[in-house]
Amino acid sequence: MDFVLQQIINGFSLGSMYALIAIGYTLVYGVLRLINFAHGDIMMVGAFLAFIFVGIFTGWKFNPVTLPVFIASVGLSILFTSIIGVMTYITAYKPLLDKNAPKISLLITAIGISFFLESLFNVIANQYFGGNYQSFYFPKWFSQVFEFGRITVPILTILVPIMTVLLLGVVLYILYKTKIGIAIRALAFDIQTVKLMGADSNKIIAFVFILGSSLAALGGISYAMAYPSIDPYMGVLVGLKAFAAAVVGGIGSVTGAVIGGFILGFVEVAIPGFFPELGGWKDAFAFILLIFVLLFKPTGIMGIDFERQRF
């Protein structure tokens, strides 16, 4: 029983990181019907910016990293990541949307942005930091581990799921209790009608990108703290898994994205835990689960009828 509980705790911790990123996927898809494959690299940008700001505030000594310094670095990282996220919309997606370009053009553009961000931070890491892989520094307080009998619970495995659930509540509140949220859901239902009613669709879509990019930055920072290292390609596989989580939960459903993230994290941790000989297949389990869900419930666990509702 202790072993089972340990796997559940570890799975929910990993799944909450996937969930934060999956929310961004599902928001953008719900509004634009676009799979933003650059979203995983936005997560990487968030982690790298937090690393850079911590370095600046500590004079590149990284010792010690105090809690105020780290909080300031995370805040600035979220701010600049959200700016980068909205700039990708303004410079890359908006011109195509204005010309009613086919969806395949948007998809190819998203892949191009992904390669650009990876290459950019690859150059930055090699030229200024001495290599792709860098250790991620944060206050020692986050390294605390609690022991309950034979169960070990790092403080991050408590904080990250709690943060994810709270942020889910914030996103749902925005979508259902605020004017911008009503506008987002209306835009997702019919962009042309919203434009005819006088709403500025570009501002609404920009807000969606800001919200999704902010959550991705938090997910990237959480992931970098759990596996204390960063590299320019860290968002590739994690982003694909987060996309799988969004589809498993029901692409277009914010709550489904979080549920899908938790399920995916648990599957990825638990199966190698119970069957160590399958450890080498750890990354494949996410996509095997995705295939099974698509076979038996193509709309996902909380799939939405897009002709009737959004999010």
PDB file of C-alpha atoms in Angstrom:
ATOM      1  CA  MET A   1       0.000   0.000   0.000  1.00  0.00           C
ATOM      2  CA  ASP A   2       2.866   2.393   0.768  1.00  0.00           C
ATOM      3  CA  PHE A   3       4.315   1.726  -2.666  1.00  0.00           C
ATOM      4  CA  VAL A   4       0.965   2.376  -4.343  1.00  0.00           C
ATOM      5  CA  LEU A   5       0.496   5.653  -2.468  1.00  0.00           C
ATOM      6  CA  GLN A   6       4.015   6.711  -3.402  1.00  0.00           C
ATOM      7  CA  GLN A   7       3.302   6.141  -7.092  1.00  0.00           C
ATOM      8  CA  ILE A   8       0.013   8.042  -6.876  1.00  0.00           C
ATOM      9  CA  ILE A   9       1.753  11.019  -5.255  1.00  0.00           C
ATOM     10  CA  ASN A  10       4.543  11.042  -7.847  1.00  0.00           C
ATOM     11  CA  GLY A  11       2.056  10.629 -10.699  1.00  0.00           C
ATOM     12  CA  PHE A  12      -0.133  13.528  -9.635  1.00  0.00           C
ATOM     13  CA  SER A  13       2.924  15.744  -9.249  1.00  0.00           C
ATOM     14  CA  LEU A  14       4.087  15.022 -12.810  1.00  0.00           C
ATOM     15  CA  GLY A  15       0.542  15.153 -14.146  1.00  0.00           C
ATOM     16  CA  SER A  16      -0.067  18.598 -12.700  1.00  0.00           C
ATOM     17  CA  MET A  17       2.851  19.939 -14.773  1.00  0.00           C
ATOM     18  CA  TYR A  18       1.358  18.418 -17.909  1.00  0.00           C
ATOM     19  CA  ALA A  19      -2.017  19.883 -16.933  1.00  0.00           C
ATOM     20  CA  LEU A  20      -0.713  23.453 -16.744  1.00  0.00           C
ATOM     21  CA  ILE A  21       0.632  23.187 -20.276  1.00  0.00           C
ATOM     22  CA  ALA A  22      -2.402  21.286 -21.590  1.00  0.00           C
ATOM     23  CA  ILE A  23      -4.726  24.142 -20.572  1.00  0.00           C
ATOM     24  CA  GLY A  24      -2.941  26.404 -23.052  1.00  0.00           C
ATOM     25  CA  TYR A  25      -3.361  23.854 -25.837  1.00  0.00           C
ATOM     26  CA  THR A  26      -7.058  23.469 -25.186  1.00  0.00           C
ATOM     27  CA  LEU A  27      -7.733  27.229 -24.901  1.00  0.00           C
ATOM     28  CA  VAL A  28      -6.097  28.013 -28.235  1.00  0.00           C
ATOM     29  CA  TYR A  29      -7.771  25.052 -29.915  1.00  0.00           C
ATOM     30  CA  GLY A  30     -11.148  25.997 -28.485  1.00  0.00           C
ATOM     31  CA  VAL A  31     -10.921  29.493 -29.956  1.00  0.00           C
ATOM     32  CA  LEU A  32      -9.031  29.002 -33.222  1.00  0.00           C
ATOM     33  CA  ARG A  33      -9.230  25.238 -33.898  1.00  0.00           C
ATOM     34  CA  LEU A  34      -5.443  25.417 -34.007  1.00  0.00           C
ATOM     35  CA  ILE A  35      -3.044  22.929 -32.444  1.00  0.00           C
ATOM     36  CA  ASN A  36      -0.332  25.323 -31.331  1.00  0.00           C
ATOM     37  CA  PHE A  37       2.677  23.001 -31.494  1.00  0.00           C
ATOM     38  CA  ALA A  38       4.914  25.892 -30.416  1.00  0.00           C
ATOM     39  CA  HIS A  39       3.249  25.816 -26.986  1.00  0.00           C
ATOM     40  CA  GLY A  40       5.703  23.253 -25.596  1.00  0.00           C
ATOM     41  CA  ASP A  41       8.568  25.555 -26.506  1.00  0.00           C
ATOM     42  CA  ILE A  42       6.805  28.465 -24.811  1.00  0.00           C
ATOM     43  CA  MET A  43       7.079  26.334 -21.677  1.00  0.00           C
ATOM     44  CA  MET A  44      10.828  26.010 -22.321  1.00  0.00           C
ATOM     45  CA  VAL A  45      11.102  29.772 -22.753  1.00  0.00           C
ATOM     46  CA  GLY A  46       9.452  30.278 -19.354  1.00  0.00           C
ATOM     47  CA  ALA A  47      11.967  27.990 -17.646  1.00  0.00           C
ATOM     48  CA  PHE A  48      14.933  29.615 -19.408  1.00  0.00           C
ATOM     49  CA  LEU A  49      13.781  33.139 -18.570  1.00  0.00           C
ATOM     50  CA  ALA A  50      13.391  32.212 -14.900  1.00  0.00           C
ATOM     51  CA  PHE A  51      16.948  30.820 -14.985  1.00  0.00           C
ATOM     52  CA  ILE A  52      18.234  34.023 -16.624  1.00  0.00           C
ATOM     53  CA  PHE A  53      16.512  36.344 -14.148  1.00  0.00           C
ATOM     54  CA  VAL A  54      17.768  34.311 -11.173  1.00  0.00           C
ATOM     55  CA  GLY A  55      21.253  34.611 -12.660  1.00  0.00           C
ATOM     56  CA  ILE A  56      20.914  38.384 -13.092  1.00  0.00           C
ATOM     57  CA  PHE A  57      19.612  38.941  -9.550  1.00  0.00           C
ATOM     58  CA  THR A  58      22.371  36.802  -7.975  1.00  0.00           C
ATOM     59  CA  GLY A  59      25.193  38.157 -10.124  1.00  0.00           C
ATOM     60  CA  TRP A  60      25.355  34.787 -11.939  1.00  0.00           C
ATOM     61  CA  LYS A  61      26.563  33.097  -8.742  1.00  0.00           C
ATOM     62  CA  PHE A  62      23.250  31.318  -8.072  1.00  0.00           C
ATOM     63  CA  ASN A  63      24.189  30.918  -4.430  1.00  0.00           C
ATOM     64  CA  PRO A  64      22.151  31.505  -2.448  1.00  0.00           C
ATOM     65  CA  VAL A  65      18.859  31.880  -4.296  1.00  0.00           C
ATOM     66  CA  THR A  66      16.546  33.523  -1.800  1.00  0.00           C
ATOM     67  CA  LEU A  67      12.767  33.182  -1.903  1.00  0.00           C
ATOM     68  CA  PRO A  68      12.135  36.878  -2.817  1.00  0.00           C
ATOM     69  CA  VAL A  69      14.672  36.636  -5.659  1.00  0.00           C
ATOM     70  CA  PHE A  70      13.045  33.464  -6.965  1.00  0.00           C
ATOM     71  CA  ILE A  71       9.508  34.861  -6.744  1.00  0.00           C
ATOM     72  CA  ALA A  72      10.606  38.018  -8.594  1.00  0.00           C
ATOM     73  CA  SER A  73      12.313  35.880 -11.248  1.00  0.00           C
ATOM     74  CA  VAL A  74       9.221  33.710 -11.699  1.00  0.00           C
ATOM     75  CA  GLY A  75       7.001  36.794 -11.963  1.00  0.00           C
ATOM     76  CA  LEU A  76       9.225  38.388 -14.606  1.00  0.00           C
ATOM     77  CA  SER A  77       9.461  35.075 -16.449  1.00  0.00           C
ATOM     78  CA  ILE A  78       5.665  34.791 -16.600  1.00  0.00           C
ATOM     79  CA  LEU A  79       5.400  38.399 -17.792  1.00  0.00           C
ATOM     80  CA  PHE A  80       7.958  38.079 -20.588  1.00  0.00           C
ATOM     81  CA  THR A  81       6.774  34.604 -21.598  1.00  0.00           C
ATOM     82  CA  SER A  82       3.232  35.906 -21.987  1.00  0.00           C
ATOM     83  CA  ILE A  83       4.602  38.755 -24.128  1.00  0.00           C
ATOM     84  CA  ILE A  84       6.473  36.265 -26.318  1.00  0.00           C
ATOM     85  CA  GLY A  85       3.342  34.129 -26.548  1.00  0.00           C
ATOM     86  CA  VAL A  86       1.167  37.010 -27.699  1.00  0.00           C
ATOM     87  CA  MET A  87       3.870  38.183 -30.105  1.00  0.00           C
ATOM     88  CA  THR A  88       3.773  34.785 -31.815  1.00  0.00           C
ATOM     89  CA  TYR A  89       0.077  35.376 -32.409  1.00  0.00           C
ATOM     90  CA  ILE A  90       0.505  38.942 -33.667  1.00  0.00           C
ATOM     91  CA  THR A  91       3.460  38.270 -35.967  1.00  0.00           C
ATOM     92  CA  ALA A  92       2.766  34.721 -37.168  1.00  0.00           C
ATOM     93  CA  TYR A  93      -0.867  33.638 -36.735  1.00  0.00           C
ATOM     94  CA  LYS A  94      -2.833  36.884 -37.088  1.00  0.00           C
ATOM     95  CA  PRO A  95      -1.660  37.683 -40.659  1.00  0.00           C
ATOM     96  CA  LEU A  96      -2.711  34.202 -41.752  1.00  0.00           C
ATOM     97  CA  LEU A  97      -6.065  34.430 -39.977  1.00  0.00           C
ATOM     98  CA  ASP A  98      -6.738  37.827 -41.565  1.00  0.00           C
ATOM     99  CA  LYS A  99      -6.201  36.248 -44.995  1.00  0.00           C
ATOM    100  CA  ASN A 100      -8.383  33.217 -44.138  1.00  0.00           C
ATOM    101  CA  ALA A 101      -5.401  30.943 -44.757  1.00  0.00           C
ATOM    102  CA  PRO A 102      -6.071  27.192 -44.587  1.00  0.00           C
ATOM    103  CA  LYS A 103      -5.520  25.461 -41.233  1.00  0.00           C
ATOM    104  CA  ILE A 104      -2.530  23.565 -42.603  1.00  0.00           C
ATOM    105  CA  SER A 105      -0.740  26.901 -43.075  1.00  0.00           C
ATOM    106  CA  LEU A 106      -1.310  27.753 -39.407  1.00  0.00           C
ATOM    107  CA  LEU A 107      -0.077  24.320 -38.378  1.00  0.00           C
ATOM    108  CA  ILE A 108       3.114  24.643 -40.440  1.00  0.00           C
ATOM    109  CA  THR A 109       3.644  28.120 -38.987  1.00  0.00           C
ATOM    110  CA  ALA A 110       3.299  26.734 -35.454  1.00  0.00           C
ATOM    111  CA  ILE A 111       5.958  24.117 -36.214  1.00  0.00           C
ATOM    112  CA  GLY A 112       8.192  26.833 -37.677  1.00  0.00           C
ATOM    113  CA  ILE A 113       7.853  28.949 -34.512  1.00  0.00           C
ATOM    114  CA  SER A 114       8.734  25.873 -32.472  1.00  0.00           C
ATOM    115  CA  PHE A 115      11.959  25.328 -34.440  1.00  0.00           C
ATOM    116  CA  PHE A 116      12.794  29.038 -34.229  1.00  0.00           C
ATOM    117  CA  LEU A 117      12.472  29.166 -30.423  1.00  0.00           C
ATOM    118  CA  GLU A 118      14.502  25.983 -30.007  1.00  0.00           C
ATOM    119  CA  SER A 119      17.265  27.286 -32.265  1.00  0.00           C
ATOM    120  CA  LEU A 120      17.253  30.732 -30.635  1.00  0.00           C
ATOM    121  CA  PHE A 121      17.685  29.393 -27.110  1.00  0.00           C
ATOM    122  CA  ASN A 122      20.152  26.788 -28.349  1.00  0.00           C
ATOM    123  CA  VAL A 123      22.364  29.642 -29.598  1.00  0.00           C
ATOM    124  CA  ILE A 124      21.836  31.634 -26.388  1.00  0.00           C
ATOM    125  CA  ALA A 125      22.654  28.643 -24.176  1.00  0.00           C
ATOM    126  CA  ASN A 126      25.789  27.694 -26.090  1.00  0.00           C
ATOM    127  CA  GLN A 127      27.096  31.216 -26.596  1.00  0.00           C
ATOM    128  CA  TYR A 128      26.399  32.709 -23.170  1.00  0.00           C
ATOM    129  CA  PHE A 129      25.998  29.788 -20.754  1.00  0.00           C
ATOM    130  CA  GLY A 130      28.567  27.355 -22.126  1.00  0.00           C
ATOM    131  CA  GLY A 131      26.292  24.524 -23.211  1.00  0.00           C
ATOM    132  CA  ASN A 132      22.756  23.312 -23.839  1.00  0.00           C
ATOM    133  CA  TYR A 133      22.159  21.681 -20.481  1.00  0.00           C
ATOM    134  CA  GLN A 134      22.097  23.962 -17.453  1.00  0.00           C
ATOM    135  CA  SER A 135      21.307  23.270 -13.823  1.00  0.00           C
ATOM    136  CA  PHE A 136      18.187  25.033 -12.595  1.00  0.00           C
ATOM    137  CA  TYR A 137      18.642  26.853  -9.293  1.00  0.00           C
ATOM    138  CA  PHE A 138      15.922  27.633  -6.788  1.00  0.00           C
ATOM    139  CA  PRO A 139      15.628  28.165  -2.996  1.00  0.00           C
ATOM    140  CA  LYS A 140      16.547  25.173  -0.841  1.00  0.00           C
ATOM    141  CA  TRP A 141      13.159  25.481   0.820  1.00  0.00           C
ATOM    142  CA  PHE A 142      11.603  23.806  -2.218  1.00  0.00           C
ATOM    143  CA  SER A 143      13.918  20.803  -1.758  1.00  0.00           C
ATOM    144  CA  GLN A 144      12.345  19.794   1.551  1.00  0.00           C
ATOM    145  CA  VAL A 145      11.112  16.227   1.790  1.00  0.00           C
ATOM    146  CA  PHE A 146       8.499  15.035   4.264  1.00  0.00           C
ATOM    147  CA  GLU A 147       8.433  11.412   5.406  1.00  0.00           C
ATOM    148  CA  PHE A 148       5.271   9.630   6.439  1.00  0.00           C
ATOM    149  CA  GLY A 149       6.376   6.154   7.392  1.00  0.00           C
ATOM    150  CA  ARG A 150       7.931   4.711   4.240  1.00  0.00           C
ATOM    151  CA  ILE A 151       6.359   7.345   2.009  1.00  0.00           C
ATOM    152  CA  THR A 152       8.520  10.303   0.982  1.00  0.00           C
ATOM    153  CA  VAL A 153       6.748  13.445  -0.159  1.00  0.00           C
ATOM    154  CA  PRO A 154       8.873  16.271  -1.619  1.00  0.00           C
ATOM    155  CA  ILE A 155       7.254  19.617  -0.979  1.00  0.00           C
ATOM    156  CA  LEU A 156       6.978  20.216  -4.730  1.00  0.00           C
ATOM    157  CA  THR A 157       4.673  17.222  -5.085  1.00  0.00           C
ATOM    158  CA  ILE A 158       2.311  19.007  -2.703  1.00  0.00           C
ATOM    159  CA  LEU A 159       2.634  22.556  -3.996  1.00  0.00           C
ATOM    160  CA  VAL A 160       2.399  21.915  -7.750  1.00  0.00           C
ATOM    161  CA  PRO A 161      -0.909  19.957  -7.747  1.00  0.00           C
ATOM    162  CA  ILE A 162      -2.432  22.492  -5.343  1.00  0.00           C
ATOM    163  CA  MET A 163      -1.268  25.328  -7.593  1.00  0.00           C
ATOM    164  CA  THR A 164      -2.704  23.542 -10.644  1.00  0.00           C
ATOM    165  CA  VAL A 165      -6.135  23.074  -9.065  1.00  0.00           C
ATOM    166  CA  LEU A 166      -6.201  26.710  -7.886  1.00  0.00           C
ATOM    167  CA  LEU A 167      -5.213  27.954 -11.351  1.00  0.00           C
ATOM    168  CA  LEU A 168      -7.899  25.751 -12.899  1.00  0.00           C
ATOM    169  CA  GLY A 169     -10.385  27.526 -10.639  1.00  0.00           C
ATOM    170  CA  VAL A 170      -9.027  30.905 -11.754  1.00  0.00           C
ATOM    171  CA  VAL A 171      -9.301  29.973 -15.451  1.00  0.00           C
ATOM    172  CA  LEU A 172     -12.864  28.675 -15.011  1.00  0.00           C
ATOM    173  CA  TYR A 173     -13.799  31.835 -13.125  1.00  0.00           C
ATOM    174  CA  ILE A 174     -12.409  33.965 -15.953  1.00  0.00           C
ATOM    175  CA  LEU A 175     -14.260  31.931 -18.584  1.00  0.00           C
ATOM    176  CA  TYR A 176     -17.644  31.874 -16.847  1.00  0.00           C
ATOM    177  CA  LYS A 177     -17.781  34.905 -14.543  1.00  0.00           C
ATOM    178  CA  THR A 178     -16.044  37.731 -16.413  1.00  0.00           C
ATOM    179  CA  LYS A 179     -16.824  39.730 -19.551  1.00  0.00           C
ATOM    180  CA  ILE A 180     -13.590  38.667 -21.237  1.00  0.00           C
ATOM    181  CA  GLY A 181     -14.487  35.040 -20.482  1.00  0.00           C
ATOM    182  CA  ILE A 182     -17.925  35.440 -22.075  1.00  0.00           C
ATOM    183  CA  ALA A 183     -16.208  37.023 -25.081  1.00  0.00           C
ATOM    184  CA  ILE A 184     -13.752  34.107 -25.316  1.00  0.00           C
ATOM    185  CA  ARG A 185     -16.567  31.553 -25.292  1.00  0.00           C
ATOM    186  CA  ALA A 186     -18.555  33.553 -27.831  1.00  0.00           C
ATOM    187  CA  LEU A 187     -15.513  33.886 -30.072  1.00  0.00           C
ATOM    188  CA  ALA A 188     -14.916  30.159 -29.840  1.00  0.00           C
ATOM    189  CA  PHE A 189     -18.483  29.545 -30.990  1.00  0.00           C
ATOM    190  CA  ASP A 190     -18.513  31.900 -33.963  1.00  0.00           C
ATOM    191  CA  ILE A 191     -15.722  34.375 -34.723  1.00  0.00           C
ATOM    192  CA  GLN A 192     -17.564  36.152 -37.548  1.00  0.00           C
ATOM    193  CA  THR A 193     -20.675  36.852 -35.475  1.00  0.00           C
ATOM    194  CA  VAL A 194     -18.582  38.263 -32.632  1.00  0.00           C
ATOM    195  CA  LYS A 195     -16.855  40.601 -35.086  1.00  0.00           C
ATOM    196  CA  LEU A 196     -20.216  41.758 -36.446  1.00  0.00           C
ATOM    197  CA  MET A 197     -21.303  42.577 -32.876  1.00  0.00           C
ATOM    198  CA  GLY A 198     -18.411  45.019 -32.574  1.00  0.00           C
ATOM    199  CA  ALA A 199     -16.062  43.005 -30.341  1.00  0.00           C
ATOM    200  CA  ASP A 200     -12.330  43.212 -31.027  1.00  0.00           C
ATOM    201  CA  SER A 201     -11.541  39.574 -31.762  1.00  0.00           C
ATOM    202  CA  ASN A 202      -7.798  40.225 -31.949  1.00  0.00           C
ATOM    203  CA  LYS A 203      -7.678  41.496 -28.367  1.00  0.00           C
ATOM    204  CA  ILE A 204      -9.680  38.507 -27.170  1.00  0.00           C
ATOM    205  CA  ILE A 205      -7.408  36.010 -28.946  1.00  0.00           C
ATOM    206  CA  ALA A 206      -4.338  37.873 -27.665  1.00  0.00           C
ATOM    207  CA  PHE A 207      -5.663  37.476 -24.107  1.00  0.00           C
ATOM    208  CA  VAL A 208      -6.079  33.734 -24.700  1.00  0.00           C
ATOM    209  CA  PHE A 209      -2.430  33.504 -25.777  1.00  0.00           C
ATOM    210  CA  ILE A 210      -1.335  35.550 -22.748  1.00  0.00           C
ATOM    211  CA  LEU A 211      -3.277  33.277 -20.397  1.00  0.00           C
ATOM    212  CA  GLY A 212      -2.047  30.059 -22.023  1.00  0.00           C
ATOM    213  CA  SER A 213       1.583  31.243 -22.171  1.00  0.00           C
ATOM    214  CA  SER A 214       1.536  32.279 -18.504  1.00  0.00           C
ATOM    215  CA  LEU A 215       0.342  28.820 -17.462  1.00  0.00           C
ATOM    216  CA  ALA A 216       2.933  27.203 -19.745  1.00  0.00           C
ATOM    217  CA  ALA A 217       5.676  29.270 -18.070  1.00  0.00           C
ATOM    218  CA  LEU A 218       4.548  28.052 -14.652  1.00  0.00           C
ATOM    219  CA  GLY A 219       4.478  24.483 -15.955  1.00  0.00           C
ATOM    220  CA  GLY A 220       7.988  24.851 -17.371  1.00  0.00           C
ATOM    221  CA  ILE A 221       9.366  26.295 -14.141  1.00  0.00           C
ATOM    222  CA  SER A 222       7.711  23.525 -12.113  1.00  0.00           C
ATOM    223  CA  TYR A 223       9.168  20.894 -14.443  1.00  0.00           C
ATOM    224  CA  ALA A 224      12.630  22.481 -14.226  1.00  0.00           C
ATOM    225  CA  MET A 225      12.429  22.416 -10.416  1.00  0.00           C
ATOM    226  CA  ALA A 226      11.340  18.776 -10.341  1.00  0.00           C
ATOM    227  CA  TYR A 227      14.155  17.742 -12.700  1.00  0.00           C
ATOM    228  CA  PRO A 228      16.602  20.536 -11.839  1.00  0.00           C
ATOM    229  CA  SER A 229      17.951  21.169 -15.305  1.00  0.00           C
ATOM    230  CA  ILE A 230      16.908  22.966 -18.481  1.00  0.00           C
ATOM    231  CA  ASP A 231      17.798  22.702 -22.154  1.00  0.00           C
ATOM    232  CA  PRO A 232      16.449  24.275 -25.366  1.00  0.00           C
ATOM    233  CA  TYR A 233      14.689  21.071 -26.418  1.00  0.00           C
ATOM    234  CA  MET A 234      13.013  20.252 -23.111  1.00  0.00           C
ATOM    235  CA  GLY A 235       9.655  21.427 -24.436  1.00  0.00           C
ATOM    236  CA  VAL A 236       9.475  19.027 -27.373  1.00  0.00           C
ATOM    237  CA  LEU A 237       8.539  15.791 -25.621  1.00  0.00           C
ATOM    238  CA  VAL A 238       6.847  17.480 -22.674  1.00  0.00           C
ATOM    239  CA  GLY A 239       4.765  19.570 -25.071  1.00  0.00           C
ATOM    240  CA  LEU A 240       3.681  16.500 -27.024  1.00  0.00           C
ATOM    241  CA  LYS A 241       2.705  14.750 -23.784  1.00  0.00           C
ATOM    242  CA  ALA A 242       0.742  17.805 -22.674  1.00  0.00           C
ATOM    243  CA  PHE A 243      -1.022  17.775 -26.053  1.00  0.00           C
ATOM    244  CA  ALA A 244      -1.794  14.086 -25.510  1.00  0.00           C
ATOM    245  CA  ALA A 245      -3.171  14.994 -22.066  1.00  0.00           C
ATOM    246  CA  ALA A 246      -5.431  17.634 -23.616  1.00  0.00           C
ATOM    247  CA  VAL A 247      -6.768  15.103 -26.143  1.00  0.00           C
ATOM    248  CA  VAL A 248      -7.214  12.376 -23.522  1.00  0.00           C
ATOM    249  CA  GLY A 249      -9.146  14.766 -21.287  1.00  0.00           C
ATOM    250  CA  GLY A 250     -11.133  16.164 -24.213  1.00  0.00           C
ATOM    251  CA  ILE A 251      -9.579  18.842 -26.389  1.00  0.00           C
ATOM    252  CA  GLY A 252     -11.544  22.040 -25.873  1.00  0.00           C
ATOM    253  CA  SER A 253     -12.378  21.288 -22.230  1.00  0.00           C
ATOM    254  CA  VAL A 254     -10.269  23.121 -19.646  1.00  0.00           C
ATOM    255  CA  THR A 255     -11.266  20.756 -16.847  1.00  0.00           C
ATOM    256  CA  GLY A 256     -10.662  17.813 -19.175  1.00  0.00           C
ATOM    257  CA  ALA A 257      -7.135  19.062 -19.879  1.00  0.00           C
ATOM    258  CA  VAL A 258      -6.328  18.998 -16.153  1.00  0.00           C
ATOM    259  CA  ILE A 259      -7.893  15.562 -15.686  1.00  0.00           C
ATOM    260  CA  GLY A 260      -6.012  14.272 -18.734  1.00  0.00           C
ATOM    261  CA  GLY A 261      -2.759  15.663 -17.324  1.00  0.00           C
ATOM    262  CA  PHE A 262      -3.263  13.906 -14.003  1.00  0.00           C
ATOM    263  CA  ILE A 263      -4.137  10.612 -15.724  1.00  0.00           C
ATOM    264  CA  LEU A 264      -1.148  10.838 -18.053  1.00  0.00           C
ATOM    265  CA  GLY A 265       1.254  11.623 -15.221  1.00  0.00           C
ATOM    266  CA  PHE A 266      -0.033   8.725 -13.148  1.00  0.00           C
ATOM    267  CA  VAL A 267       0.223   6.271 -16.063  1.00  0.00           C
ATOM    268  CA  GLU A 268       3.751   7.422 -16.902  1.00  0.00           C
ATOM    269  CA  VAL A 269       4.941   7.006 -13.309  1.00  0.00           C
ATOM    270  CA  ALA A 270       2.909   4.031 -12.137  1.00  0.00           C
ATOM    271  CA  ILE A 271       3.460   1.520 -14.945  1.00  0.00           C
ATOM    272  CA  PRO A 272       7.290   1.605 -14.753  1.00  0.00           C
ATOM    273  CA  GLY A 273       6.927   1.596 -10.963  1.00  0.00           C
ATOM    274  CA  PHE A 274       4.847  -1.572 -10.939  1.00  0.00           C
ATOM    275  CA  PHE A 275       6.683  -3.126 -13.888  1.00  0.00           C
ATOM    276  CA  PRO A 276      10.353  -1.997 -13.716  1.00  0.00           C
ATOM    277  CA  GLU A 277      11.239  -4.012 -16.810  1.00  0.00           C
ATOM    278  CA  LEU A 278       9.067  -1.578 -18.818  1.00  0.00           C
ATOM    279  CA  GLY A 279      10.996   1.484 -17.634  1.00  0.00           C
ATOM    280  CA  GLY A 280      12.498   2.018 -21.078  1.00  0.00           C
ATOM    281  CA  TRP A 281       8.989   2.425 -22.486  1.00  0.00           C
ATOM    282  CA  LYS A 282       8.072   5.201 -20.049  1.00  0.00           C
ATOM    283  CA  ASP A 283       7.671   7.907 -22.679  1.00  0.00           C
ATOM    284  CA  ALA A 284       5.651   5.633 -24.951  1.00  0.00           C
ATOM    285  CA  PHE A 285       2.893   5.017 -22.418  1.00  0.00           C
ATOM    286  CA  ALA A 286       1.485   8.521 -22.844  1.00  0.00           C
ATOM    287  CA  PHE A 287       0.905   7.969 -26.543  1.00  0.00           C
ATOM    288  CA  ILE A 288      -0.304   4.389 -26.109  1.00  0.00           C
ATOM    289  CA  LEU A 289      -2.940   5.760 -23.726  1.00  0.00           C
ATOM    290  CA  LEU A 290      -3.794   8.435 -26.295  1.00  0.00           C
ATOM    291  CA  ILE A 291      -4.348   5.796 -28.995  1.00  0.00           C
ATOM    292  CA  PHE A 292      -6.642   3.734 -26.753  1.00  0.00           C
ATOM    293  CA  VAL A 293      -8.704   6.764 -25.759  1.00  0.00           C
ATOM    294  CA  LEU A 294      -9.084   7.828 -29.399  1.00  0.00           C
ATOM    295  CA  LEU A 295     -10.143   4.301 -30.356  1.00  0.00           C
ATOM    296  CA  PHE A 296     -12.914   4.033 -27.759  1.00  0.00           C
ATOM    297  CA  LYS A 297     -13.853   7.692 -27.097  1.00  0.00           C
ATOM    298  CA  PRO A 298     -12.499   9.958 -29.842  1.00  0.00           C
ATOM    299  CA  THR A 299     -13.756  13.133 -28.137  1.00  0.00           C
ATOM    300  CA  GLY A 300     -11.791  12.372 -24.957  1.00  0.00           C
ATOM    301  CA  ILE A 301     -12.979  11.828 -21.398  1.00  0.00           C
ATOM    302  CA  MET A 302     -14.791  15.172 -21.180  1.00  0.00           C
ATOM    303  CA  GLY A 303     -15.231  15.685 -24.892  1.00  0.00           C
ATOM    304  CA  ILE A 304     -17.306  18.640 -25.999  1.00  0.00           C
ATOM    305  CA  ASP A 305     -19.888  18.911 -28.755  1.00  0.00           C
ATOM    306  CA  PHE A 306     -18.427  21.975 -30.436  1.00  0.00           C
ATOM    307  CA  GLU A 307     -21.756  22.781 -32.081  1.00  0.00           C
ATOM    308  CA  ARG A 308     -23.334  23.346 -28.650  1.00  0.00           C
ATOM    309  CA  GLN A 309     -20.765  24.613 -26.151  1.00  0.00           C
ATOM    310  CA  ARG A 310     -17.176  25.672 -25.474  1.00  0.00           C
ATOM    311  CA  PHE A 311     -14.782  24.929 -22.626  1.00  0.00           C
TER     312      PHE A 311
END
